[in-house]
Coordinates of C-alpha atoms (C1' of nucleotides) in Angstrom, one line a residue:
Chain A
M1 CA 99.5 130.4 104.5
G2 CA 101.0 131.7 108.1
M3 CA 101.3 128.4 110.0
E4 CA 103.3 127.2 113.4
F5 CA 103.3 124.2 114.1
D6 CA 102.3 121.9 117.5
N7 CA 105.2 119.6 118.2
N8 CA 102.7 117.2 119.7
L9 CA 101.2 116.1 116.3
P10 CA 103.2 114.7 113.0
I11 CA 103.5 117.8 110.7
Y12 CA 102.1 116.1 107.7
I13 CA 99.0 115.1 109.6
Q14 CA 98.1 119.0 111.0
I15 CA 98.5 120.0 107.4
M16 CA 96.8 117.4 106.1
N17 CA 94.0 118.7 108.8
Y18 CA 94.4 122.1 107.3
I19 CA 94.1 121.6 104.1
K20 CA 90.6 119.5 104.9
Q21 CA 89.4 122.1 106.6
E22 CA 89.8 124.7 103.8
I23 CA 88.1 122.0 101.3
V24 CA 84.9 121.8 103.8
M25 CA 85.3 125.7 104.4
G26 CA 84.6 126.3 100.7
K27 CA 88.2 128.1 100.7
L28 CA 89.6 125.1 98.5
S29 CA 86.6 123.8 95.4
P30 CA 86.1 120.6 93.8
G31 CA 88.2 120.7 91.1
D32 CA 90.8 122.8 92.4
K33 CA 94.3 122.3 92.0
I34 CA 96.0 122.3 95.4
P35 CA 99.8 123.6 95.2
S36 CA 102.7 121.0 94.2
V37 CA 104.3 119.2 96.4
R38 CA 107.9 121.7 95.9
E39 CA 105.8 125.2 96.4
L40 CA 104.1 123.9 99.5
A41 CA 107.5 123.2 100.4
A42 CA 108.9 126.3 100.4
E43 CA 105.9 127.9 101.2
L44 CA 105.9 126.3 105.2
R45 CA 109.8 125.9 105.3
I46 CA 109.6 122.0 105.2
N47 CA 111.2 119.3 103.8
P48 CA 109.1 118.3 99.9
N49 CA 109.3 114.7 101.5
T50 CA 106.7 115.2 105.0
V51 CA 104.4 117.4 102.3
Q52 CA 104.7 114.3 99.6
R53 CA 103.2 112.5 102.8
T54 CA 100.7 114.7 103.1
F55 CA 99.3 114.6 99.9
Q56 CA 99.4 110.4 100.4
E57 CA 97.8 110.4 103.2
L58 CA 94.8 112.8 101.6
E59 CA 94.9 110.9 98.0
R60 CA 94.3 107.8 100.6
E61 CA 91.7 109.4 101.4
E62 CA 90.1 109.8 98.6
I63 CA 90.3 113.8 98.9
V64 CA 92.5 114.6 96.5
E65 CA 93.4 113.2 92.6
T66 CA 96.8 113.1 91.0
R67 CA 97.3 114.0 87.6
R68 CA 100.5 112.3 86.4
G69 CA 102.6 115.5 84.7
L70 CA 100.0 117.9 86.1
G71 CA 99.6 117.9 89.6
R72 CA 97.2 117.0 92.4
Y73 CA 93.9 118.5 92.6
V74 CA 90.5 118.3 95.4
T75 CA 88.6 115.8 94.5
S76 CA 85.1 116.8 92.5
E77 CA 83.7 114.4 94.2
E78 CA 80.8 117.0 96.6
A79 CA 79.7 114.0 97.8
K80 CA 82.8 113.3 99.7
I81 CA 83.5 116.4 100.4
M82 CA 80.0 116.2 102.5
A83 CA 80.9 112.9 104.1
I84 CA 84.4 114.1 105.0
K85 CA 82.3 117.0 107.3
K86 CA 80.1 114.6 108.5
E87 CA 83.1 113.0 109.8
M88 CA 85.2 115.1 111.2
A89 CA 82.0 116.8 113.0
G90 CA 81.3 113.0 114.2
D91 CA 84.6 112.1 115.7
L92 CA 84.5 115.8 117.5
L93 CA 81.4 114.8 118.6
E94 CA 81.8 111.1 119.3
R95 CA 85.1 112.2 121.8
F96 CA 83.5 115.4 123.3
I97 CA 80.8 113.5 124.8
R98 CA 82.5 110.4 126.0
G99 CA 84.8 112.1 127.3
M100 CA 82.7 114.3 128.9
Q101 CA 81.0 111.5 130.4
E102 CA 83.7 109.7 131.7
L103 CA 83.8 112.8 133.5
G104 CA 80.9 112.0 134.7
F105 CA 78.9 114.7 133.4
K106 CA 75.3 114.4 132.3
G107 CA 73.6 114.6 129.1
E108 CA 71.7 118.1 130.7
E109 CA 75.2 119.2 132.3
I110 CA 76.9 119.1 128.9
V111 CA 74.0 121.4 127.0
D112 CA 74.3 124.0 129.8
V113 CA 78.1 123.7 129.7
I114 CA 78.2 124.6 125.4
K115 CA 75.5 127.1 125.5
E116 CA 77.9 128.5 128.3
A117 CA 81.1 128.3 126.3
V118 CA 79.8 129.4 123.2
Q119 CA 77.9 133.0 124.5
E120 CA 81.1 133.3 126.4
D121 CA 82.7 133.2 122.9
S122 CA 80.3 135.1 121.0
V123 CA 80.6 137.7 123.6
L124 CA 84.5 137.8 123.2
K125 CA 84.6 138.5 119.4
N126 CA 82.4 141.0 119.9
K127 CA 84.4 142.7 121.7
N128 CA 87.3 141.7 119.3
R129 CA 89.6 139.9 120.9
N130 CA 91.4 136.8 118.9
V131 CA 94.0 135.3 120.9
Chain B
M1 CA 89.7 96.9 135.3
G2 CA 89.2 95.4 131.7
M3 CA 91.6 98.0 129.2
E4 CA 92.3 98.0 125.4
F5 CA 94.8 100.5 124.6
D6 CA 94.7 102.8 121.7
N7 CA 97.8 102.7 119.8
N8 CA 98.3 106.5 119.1
L9 CA 98.5 108.0 122.6
P10 CA 100.8 106.8 124.8
I11 CA 100.1 104.0 127.1
Y12 CA 101.1 106.1 130.2
I13 CA 98.7 108.5 129.2
Q14 CA 96.2 106.1 129.0
I15 CA 96.5 104.9 132.3
M16 CA 96.8 108.2 133.7
N17 CA 93.3 109.3 132.5
Y18 CA 92.1 106.1 133.5
I19 CA 93.0 106.4 137.0
K20 CA 92.0 110.3 136.9
Q21 CA 88.5 109.3 135.7
E22 CA 88.4 107.2 138.8
I23 CA 89.0 109.3 140.9
V24 CA 86.9 112.6 139.8
M25 CA 84.2 110.3 138.9
G26 CA 84.4 108.6 142.9
K27 CA 85.4 105.5 141.8
L28 CA 88.3 106.1 144.1
S29 CA 88.2 108.8 147.1
P30 CA 90.8 110.6 148.6
G31 CA 93.0 109.1 150.4
D32 CA 92.8 105.9 149.1
K33 CA 95.1 103.4 148.2
I34 CA 96.3 103.0 144.7
P35 CA 97.3 99.3 143.4
S36 CA 101.6 98.9 143.7
V37 CA 103.2 99.5 139.9
R38 CA 103.7 95.4 140.3
E39 CA 100.0 94.6 141.3
L40 CA 99.3 97.4 138.1
A41 CA 101.6 95.4 135.7
A42 CA 101.0 92.0 136.2
E43 CA 96.6 93.0 135.6
L44 CA 97.3 94.9 132.7
R45 CA 100.1 92.9 131.2
I46 CA 102.3 95.4 130.4
N47 CA 105.7 96.4 131.2
P48 CA 106.3 98.0 135.0
N49 CA 108.4 100.6 133.4
T50 CA 105.1 102.3 131.7
V51 CA 102.7 102.3 135.3
Q52 CA 106.1 103.4 137.0
R53 CA 106.3 106.6 134.9
T54 CA 102.1 106.6 135.1
F55 CA 102.7 107.0 139.0
Q56 CA 105.6 109.7 138.0
E57 CA 103.4 111.9 136.2
L58 CA 100.2 111.5 138.1
E59 CA 102.4 112.6 141.4
R60 CA 104.3 115.4 139.5
E61 CA 100.3 116.4 138.7
E62 CA 100.2 116.1 142.6
I63 CA 97.3 114.2 142.0
V64 CA 99.0 111.1 143.7
E65 CA 101.4 110.9 146.7
T66 CA 103.8 108.1 147.8
R67 CA 104.3 107.4 151.7
R68 CA 107.5 105.4 152.0
G69 CA 107.2 101.9 152.6
L70 CA 103.0 102.4 152.7
G71 CA 102.5 102.5 148.8
R72 CA 100.3 105.4 147.0
Y73 CA 97.2 107.0 147.8
V74 CA 95.0 109.4 145.7
T75 CA 95.8 113.0 147.1
S76 CA 93.7 113.9 150.0
E77 CA 93.1 117.3 149.1
E78 CA 89.7 117.8 148.1
A79 CA 90.1 121.4 146.3
K80 CA 92.9 119.3 143.9
I81 CA 90.0 116.8 142.4
M82 CA 87.9 119.6 141.7
A83 CA 90.7 121.5 139.9
I84 CA 91.5 118.6 138.0
K85 CA 87.8 118.2 137.1
K86 CA 87.8 121.7 136.0
E87 CA 90.9 121.4 133.7
M88 CA 89.7 117.7 131.7
A89 CA 86.4 119.6 131.4
G90 CA 88.0 122.3 130.2
D91 CA 90.4 120.8 127.6
L92 CA 87.3 118.5 126.3
L93 CA 85.5 121.8 125.8
E94 CA 87.7 123.3 124.3
R95 CA 89.1 121.7 121.5
F96 CA 85.3 120.4 120.7
I97 CA 84.8 124.1 120.1
R98 CA 87.8 125.6 118.1
G99 CA 87.6 121.9 115.9
M100 CA 83.8 122.8 115.1
Q101 CA 84.6 126.3 114.7
E102 CA 87.1 125.1 112.7
L103 CA 85.3 122.9 110.5
G104 CA 82.6 125.9 110.0
F105 CA 80.0 125.8 112.0
K106 CA 78.8 128.8 114.0
G107 CA 77.7 128.5 117.8
E108 CA 74.2 128.3 117.9
E109 CA 74.9 125.1 115.3
I110 CA 77.1 123.7 118.1
V111 CA 75.0 123.3 120.2
D112 CA 71.7 122.2 117.9
V113 CA 74.5 119.1 117.2
I114 CA 74.9 118.6 120.8
K115 CA 71.4 119.4 121.6
E116 CA 70.8 116.2 119.5
A117 CA 73.6 113.8 120.5
V118 CA 72.5 113.6 124.1
Q119 CA 69.1 113.6 122.6
E120 CA 70.3 110.2 120.7
D121 CA 72.3 109.0 123.4
S122 CA 70.1 108.9 125.9
V123 CA 67.6 107.1 124.4
L124 CA 69.8 104.9 123.4
K125 CA 70.5 104.4 127.1
N126 CA 67.2 103.4 127.8
K127 CA 67.0 100.6 124.8
N128 CA 69.9 98.9 125.0
R129 CA 73.1 98.9 128.2
N130 CA 76.0 97.3 127.0
V131 CA 78.5 99.2 129.2
Chain C
M1 CA 87.5 105.1 72.3
G2 CA 86.5 106.0 75.1
M3 CA 89.0 105.2 77.2
E4 CA 90.1 105.7 81.2
F5 CA 93.3 105.7 82.6
D6 CA 95.0 103.5 85.0
N7 CA 97.1 105.7 87.6
N8 CA 100.0 103.0 88.2
L9 CA 100.9 102.7 84.3
P10 CA 102.6 105.0 82.6
I11 CA 99.4 106.6 79.5
Y12 CA 101.8 106.1 76.6
I13 CA 102.5 102.2 77.8
Q14 CA 98.5 101.6 78.2
I15 CA 97.3 102.9 75.0
M16 CA 100.4 101.2 72.5
N17 CA 98.6 98.1 74.3
Y18 CA 95.2 99.1 73.8
I19 CA 96.2 99.4 69.7
K20 CA 98.0 96.4 70.2
Q21 CA 95.0 94.5 71.3
E22 CA 93.3 95.9 67.9
I23 CA 95.9 94.8 66.1
V24 CA 95.7 91.5 67.5
M25 CA 92.3 91.1 67.5
G26 CA 92.5 92.1 64.0
K27 CA 90.2 95.4 64.2
L28 CA 92.9 96.6 63.0
S29 CA 94.6 94.9 59.7
P30 CA 98.0 94.8 58.2
G31 CA 98.6 97.8 56.0
D32 CA 95.3 100.1 58.5
K33 CA 95.9 103.9 58.4
I34 CA 96.3 104.5 62.1
P35 CA 95.3 108.3 63.5
S36 CA 97.1 111.4 63.4
V37 CA 99.5 112.6 66.8
R38 CA 97.0 115.2 67.1
E39 CA 93.4 113.2 66.2
L40 CA 94.8 110.5 68.9
A41 CA 95.3 113.3 71.1
A42 CA 92.5 115.2 70.7
E43 CA 90.0 112.0 71.0
L44 CA 91.9 110.8 74.5
R45 CA 92.5 114.3 75.4
I46 CA 95.8 113.6 76.4
N47 CA 99.0 115.4 75.7
P48 CA 100.3 115.4 71.8
N49 CA 103.7 114.4 73.4
T50 CA 101.9 111.5 75.3
V51 CA 100.5 110.1 72.0
Q52 CA 104.0 110.8 70.5
R53 CA 105.7 108.5 72.5
T54 CA 103.1 105.8 72.2
F55 CA 103.7 106.0 68.2
Q56 CA 107.4 106.2 68.2
E57 CA 107.6 103.1 71.1
L58 CA 105.3 101.0 68.0
E59 CA 107.4 101.6 65.7
R60 CA 110.6 100.9 67.5
E61 CA 108.9 97.2 68.4
E62 CA 108.5 97.3 64.4
I63 CA 104.0 97.2 64.6
V64 CA 103.7 100.4 63.2
E65 CA 105.7 102.6 60.2
T66 CA 106.1 105.8 59.2
R67 CA 105.6 106.7 55.6
R68 CA 106.5 110.4 55.7
G69 CA 104.7 112.7 54.7
L70 CA 101.1 110.1 54.5
G71 CA 101.4 108.9 58.2
R72 CA 101.5 106.1 60.0
Y73 CA 100.2 102.8 59.1
V74 CA 100.1 98.8 60.8
T75 CA 103.2 96.8 59.7
S76 CA 101.3 94.8 57.0
E77 CA 104.1 91.6 58.2
E78 CA 101.3 89.0 59.1
A79 CA 104.0 87.2 60.8
K80 CA 104.9 90.0 62.6
I81 CA 101.2 90.1 64.5
M82 CA 101.2 86.7 65.1
A83 CA 104.7 87.1 67.6
I84 CA 102.7 89.8 69.0
K85 CA 99.9 88.0 69.9
K86 CA 101.9 85.1 71.0
E87 CA 104.3 87.2 73.3
M88 CA 101.7 89.2 74.8
A89 CA 99.9 85.9 76.0
G90 CA 103.2 84.2 76.6
D91 CA 103.9 87.2 79.6
L92 CA 100.4 87.0 80.7
L93 CA 100.6 82.9 80.9
E94 CA 104.0 83.5 83.3
R95 CA 103.1 85.9 85.2
F96 CA 100.1 84.5 86.6
I97 CA 101.7 80.9 86.7
R98 CA 104.6 82.6 88.6
G99 CA 102.4 84.3 91.0
M100 CA 99.7 81.1 91.6
Q101 CA 102.7 79.5 92.2
E102 CA 104.4 82.3 94.6
L103 CA 101.1 82.0 96.5
G104 CA 101.6 78.2 97.2
F105 CA 98.8 76.9 94.1
K106 CA 100.0 74.0 92.7
G107 CA 99.5 73.2 89.2
E108 CA 96.5 70.9 89.0
E109 CA 94.7 73.3 91.6
I110 CA 95.5 75.8 89.1
V111 CA 93.8 74.7 86.7
D112 CA 91.0 73.8 88.2
V113 CA 90.9 77.4 89.1
I114 CA 90.9 78.6 85.7
K115 CA 88.1 75.9 84.4
E116 CA 86.2 77.5 87.2
A117 CA 86.7 81.0 86.7
V118 CA 85.9 80.4 82.9
Q119 CA 82.4 78.6 83.1
E120 CA 81.2 81.3 85.6
D121 CA 82.7 83.9 82.8
S122 CA 80.2 82.6 80.5
V123 CA 77.5 82.3 82.9
L124 CA 77.7 85.9 83.2
K125 CA 78.0 86.7 79.9
N126 CA 74.9 85.4 79.0
K127 CA 72.8 86.7 81.5
N128 CA 74.0 90.2 80.9
R129 CA 76.1 91.6 78.3
N130 CA 77.7 95.1 79.4
V131 CA 80.6 95.8 77.8
Chain D
M1 CA 116.3 86.2 102.8
G2 CA 118.3 86.5 99.8
M3 CA 116.3 89.0 97.7
E4 CA 117.2 90.6 93.8
F5 CA 115.3 93.5 93.0
D6 CA 113.3 94.0 90.3
N7 CA 114.1 98.0 89.0
N8 CA 110.4 98.5 87.3
L9 CA 107.9 98.1 90.8
P10 CA 109.4 99.8 94.2
I11 CA 111.5 98.1 96.6
Y12 CA 108.6 98.1 99.0
I13 CA 106.0 97.0 96.8
Q14 CA 108.1 93.9 96.5
I15 CA 108.9 93.5 99.9
M16 CA 105.3 93.4 100.9
N17 CA 104.7 91.1 98.3
Y18 CA 107.5 88.6 99.3
I19 CA 106.1 89.8 102.7
K20 CA 102.8 88.0 102.1
Q21 CA 104.0 85.3 100.4
E22 CA 105.6 84.0 103.4
I23 CA 102.6 84.7 105.6
V24 CA 100.2 82.7 103.3
M25 CA 102.5 80.4 102.4
G26 CA 103.1 79.5 106.0
K27 CA 106.1 80.7 106.5
L28 CA 105.3 83.4 108.5
S29 CA 102.1 82.5 110.9
P30 CA 99.7 84.7 112.9
G31 CA 101.2 85.7 115.5
D32 CA 104.9 85.7 114.4
K33 CA 107.1 88.6 115.3
I34 CA 108.7 89.9 112.1
P35 CA 112.2 91.5 111.7
S36 CA 113.0 95.0 113.7
V37 CA 112.9 98.3 110.6
R38 CA 116.7 98.3 111.7
E39 CA 117.2 94.4 111.0
L40 CA 115.3 94.2 108.0
A41 CA 117.6 96.7 106.7
A42 CA 120.8 95.7 107.3
E43 CA 119.5 92.2 105.6
L44 CA 118.4 93.9 102.3
R45 CA 120.7 95.7 102.1
I46 CA 118.6 98.9 101.6
N47 CA 117.3 102.0 103.7
P48 CA 115.8 101.6 106.8
N49 CA 113.1 104.9 105.6
T50 CA 112.1 102.0 102.5
V51 CA 111.6 98.8 104.8
Q52 CA 109.6 101.2 106.9
R53 CA 107.1 102.1 104.2
T54 CA 107.0 98.9 103.5
F55 CA 105.7 97.9 107.5
Q56 CA 103.7 101.1 107.0
E57 CA 101.8 99.7 104.2
L58 CA 101.1 96.4 105.9
E59 CA 100.0 97.8 108.7
R60 CA 97.2 99.8 106.6
E61 CA 96.3 96.1 104.8
E62 CA 96.0 94.6 108.7
I63 CA 98.4 92.7 108.0
V64 CA 101.2 93.2 110.5
E65 CA 100.6 95.2 113.5
T66 CA 103.0 97.0 115.7
R67 CA 103.1 96.6 119.6
R68 CA 104.7 99.9 121.0
G69 CA 108.5 99.3 121.5
L70 CA 108.1 95.4 121.3
G71 CA 108.1 95.3 117.3
R72 CA 105.6 94.2 114.3
Y73 CA 104.0 90.9 114.6
V74 CA 101.9 88.9 112.1
T75 CA 98.6 89.8 112.4
S76 CA 96.8 87.0 114.5
E77 CA 93.6 86.8 112.6
E78 CA 93.5 83.5 110.5
A79 CA 90.4 85.0 108.3
K80 CA 92.2 87.7 107.7
I81 CA 94.7 85.7 105.9
M82 CA 93.0 83.7 104.1
A83 CA 91.4 86.9 102.8
I84 CA 94.5 87.8 101.9
K85 CA 95.2 84.7 99.7
K86 CA 91.6 84.7 98.3
E87 CA 92.2 88.5 97.1
M88 CA 96.1 87.9 95.2
A89 CA 94.5 85.0 93.5
G90 CA 91.7 86.8 92.5
D91 CA 93.6 89.6 91.4
L92 CA 96.1 87.2 89.2
L93 CA 92.9 85.1 87.6
E94 CA 91.2 88.3 86.7
R95 CA 93.8 90.0 85.5
F96 CA 94.7 86.9 83.6
I97 CA 91.6 86.4 82.6
R98 CA 90.9 90.1 81.3
G99 CA 94.3 90.4 79.1
M100 CA 93.4 87.0 77.9
Q101 CA 90.3 87.8 76.6
E102 CA 91.2 91.3 75.1
L103 CA 94.0 89.5 72.7
G104 CA 91.2 87.3 71.6
F105 CA 91.1 83.9 73.1
K106 CA 87.8 81.5 74.3
G107 CA 87.4 79.8 77.2
E108 CA 87.8 76.5 76.5
E109 CA 91.5 77.9 74.7
I110 CA 92.5 79.7 78.0
V111 CA 91.8 76.2 79.7
D112 CA 93.9 74.4 77.6
V113 CA 97.0 77.2 77.4
I114 CA 97.2 77.0 81.2
K115 CA 96.9 72.7 80.8
E116 CA 99.7 72.9 78.4
A117 CA 101.8 75.3 80.8
V118 CA 101.2 73.2 83.6
Q119 CA 102.4 70.3 82.4
E120 CA 105.7 71.4 80.7
D121 CA 106.0 73.0 83.9
S122 CA 105.7 69.6 85.6
V123 CA 107.9 68.5 83.6
L124 CA 110.7 71.0 83.1
K125 CA 110.5 70.2 87.4
N126 CA 111.8 66.5 87.4
K127 CA 114.5 67.3 85.3
N128 CA 115.7 69.4 87.9
R129 CA 115.5 72.7 86.3
N130 CA 114.9 75.6 88.3
V131 CA 116.7 78.7 86.2
Chain E
dG1 C1' 116.0 98.1 121.3
dT2 C1' 111.8 99.4 118.9
dG3 C1' 108.9 102.6 115.6
dG4 C1' 107.9 107.1 114.6
dT5 C1' 108.7 111.7 112.2
dC6 C1' 111.8 115.1 109.3
dT7 C1' 115.4 116.9 107.0
dA8 C1' 118.3 117.3 103.0
dG9 C1' 119.4 115.9 99.0
dA10 C1' 119.4 113.0 94.8
dC11 C1' 117.7 110.1 90.4
dC12 C1' 113.6 108.4 87.6
dA13 C1' 109.4 108.7 84.6
dC14 C1' 106.0 110.9 82.9
dT15 C1' 103.6 114.8 81.0
Chain F
dG1 C1' 107.1 120.9 85.7
dT2 C1' 105.1 117.5 88.1
dG3 C1' 105.0 113.2 91.3
dG4 C1' 106.9 108.9 92.8
dT5 C1' 111.1 106.8 95.1
dC6 C1' 115.3 106.1 97.4
dT7 C1' 119.2 106.7 100.2
dA8 C1' 121.7 109.1 104.3
dG9 C1' 121.7 110.1 108.8
dA10 C1' 119.2 112.1 112.5
dC11 C1' 116.2 112.9 116.4
dC12 C1' 112.7 111.4 119.5
dA13 C1' 109.4 108.8 122.5
dC14 C1' 108.1 104.6 124.4
dG15 C1' 108.6 100.3 126.7

DNA sequence: GTGGTCTAGACCACT
DNA sequence: GTGGTCTAGACCACG
């Protein structure tokens, strides 16, 4: 888990998002054990308290559950995971559409912009660019 | 200018964005005078220092210019305004696409999601306008 | 003995309370044999160490006694059992009254609240039993 | 605000409860400013981080709101405060009734126990006992 | 001055 | 070993 942090967003939020992504994309499955506070802190070279906070928040969102003395696990409720994916996508979508409208773009224009972006993106990928 | 602030983003940034929108959408035209620090602070019921900072930043981005003794004005360079619009749209787009990909969506799926959202959105608007 | 554990309270405490209840309510009588550490651990699907600790504590409180080579038994002193019941009820009562007073409830109000709750509760039970 | 802490419960929870009580009992009113993190930490002689955590939790429960750069305030929604009082009383009640039933007490017996306790309590108060 | 975040390091209870 | 809590102290952005 190589990771660089963006200074504008709190580290614990960035890790939350990263873990959520891993779950949503299936790299972490329901019921999987996640690393311990100490392990992850060592790996990311950040303070254990920061990881602790990440996990606390994930637990509050019921994405992760603690089994005392044993460790933390991805929630085994698949429905919860689908809900997270939908919520995250919905947030992105809403923010994007609203933003574009506030800049004066109409519905059709927004669709066009996206189409164009997606096309470019796939072209780029075919040429093996990734930065 | 009724305005509620989102606690996650600095107020001065929110005002900056609001003013940029007004300009991009043509509600404020190149060369228009903008309110004074005191006026805007009173209207928004916030600290004048915060407004001051907003204007400073807008000036740094060359969106606004100060004429000493007269007040502040929207830049008269139309090109600059177009550039801002492109930049803001580009930022929104980039963040959205990247986010969706991180959730595991493919290019085509993203286009579909957008199409659907735009359609719903225009349907809603025809039924009940509330903004 | 199906059992779900509450994450806020140590498991060994929860089992202690459960066993105490069984004794106080007469489901376990003075002199009865209680399950072995291994049996109970298997049944509850928890670590034998945790059960061991439960029994240790119960022994310290003289609620349970060990007969070497034979197993553990509920104390045969009936007085002890009555004492436990009083103590547990007293704790509950004290915590409840103090809590209600801290919320600003007066003595009479507390009595009323209880009357109401008890009434509702018995009504509910007559309609649908589910535990 | 003299305060002694009970070692069994996290300090930040104890402070949360204390503040909730102050609000429910009207010692802190909707819209009142509450002490800053540093102030309260100094007064209680605990670490600012601990107070910070208290306030974070209160905010998450929407009992307190932050105005950036200005400080924290008791929510101005009176309904929220009533809801808290009800919730806290309901929790106490539920725990008490359930506990008593688990000890084998019937509805009427519970009412009697409470009546007795309340009576003793008021007798004690008339004699000016408070410890 | 205010809150928000992070680091460093410690102690404790639980399994 | 695991997580939970707390202290001490620092830095930063915001108003």
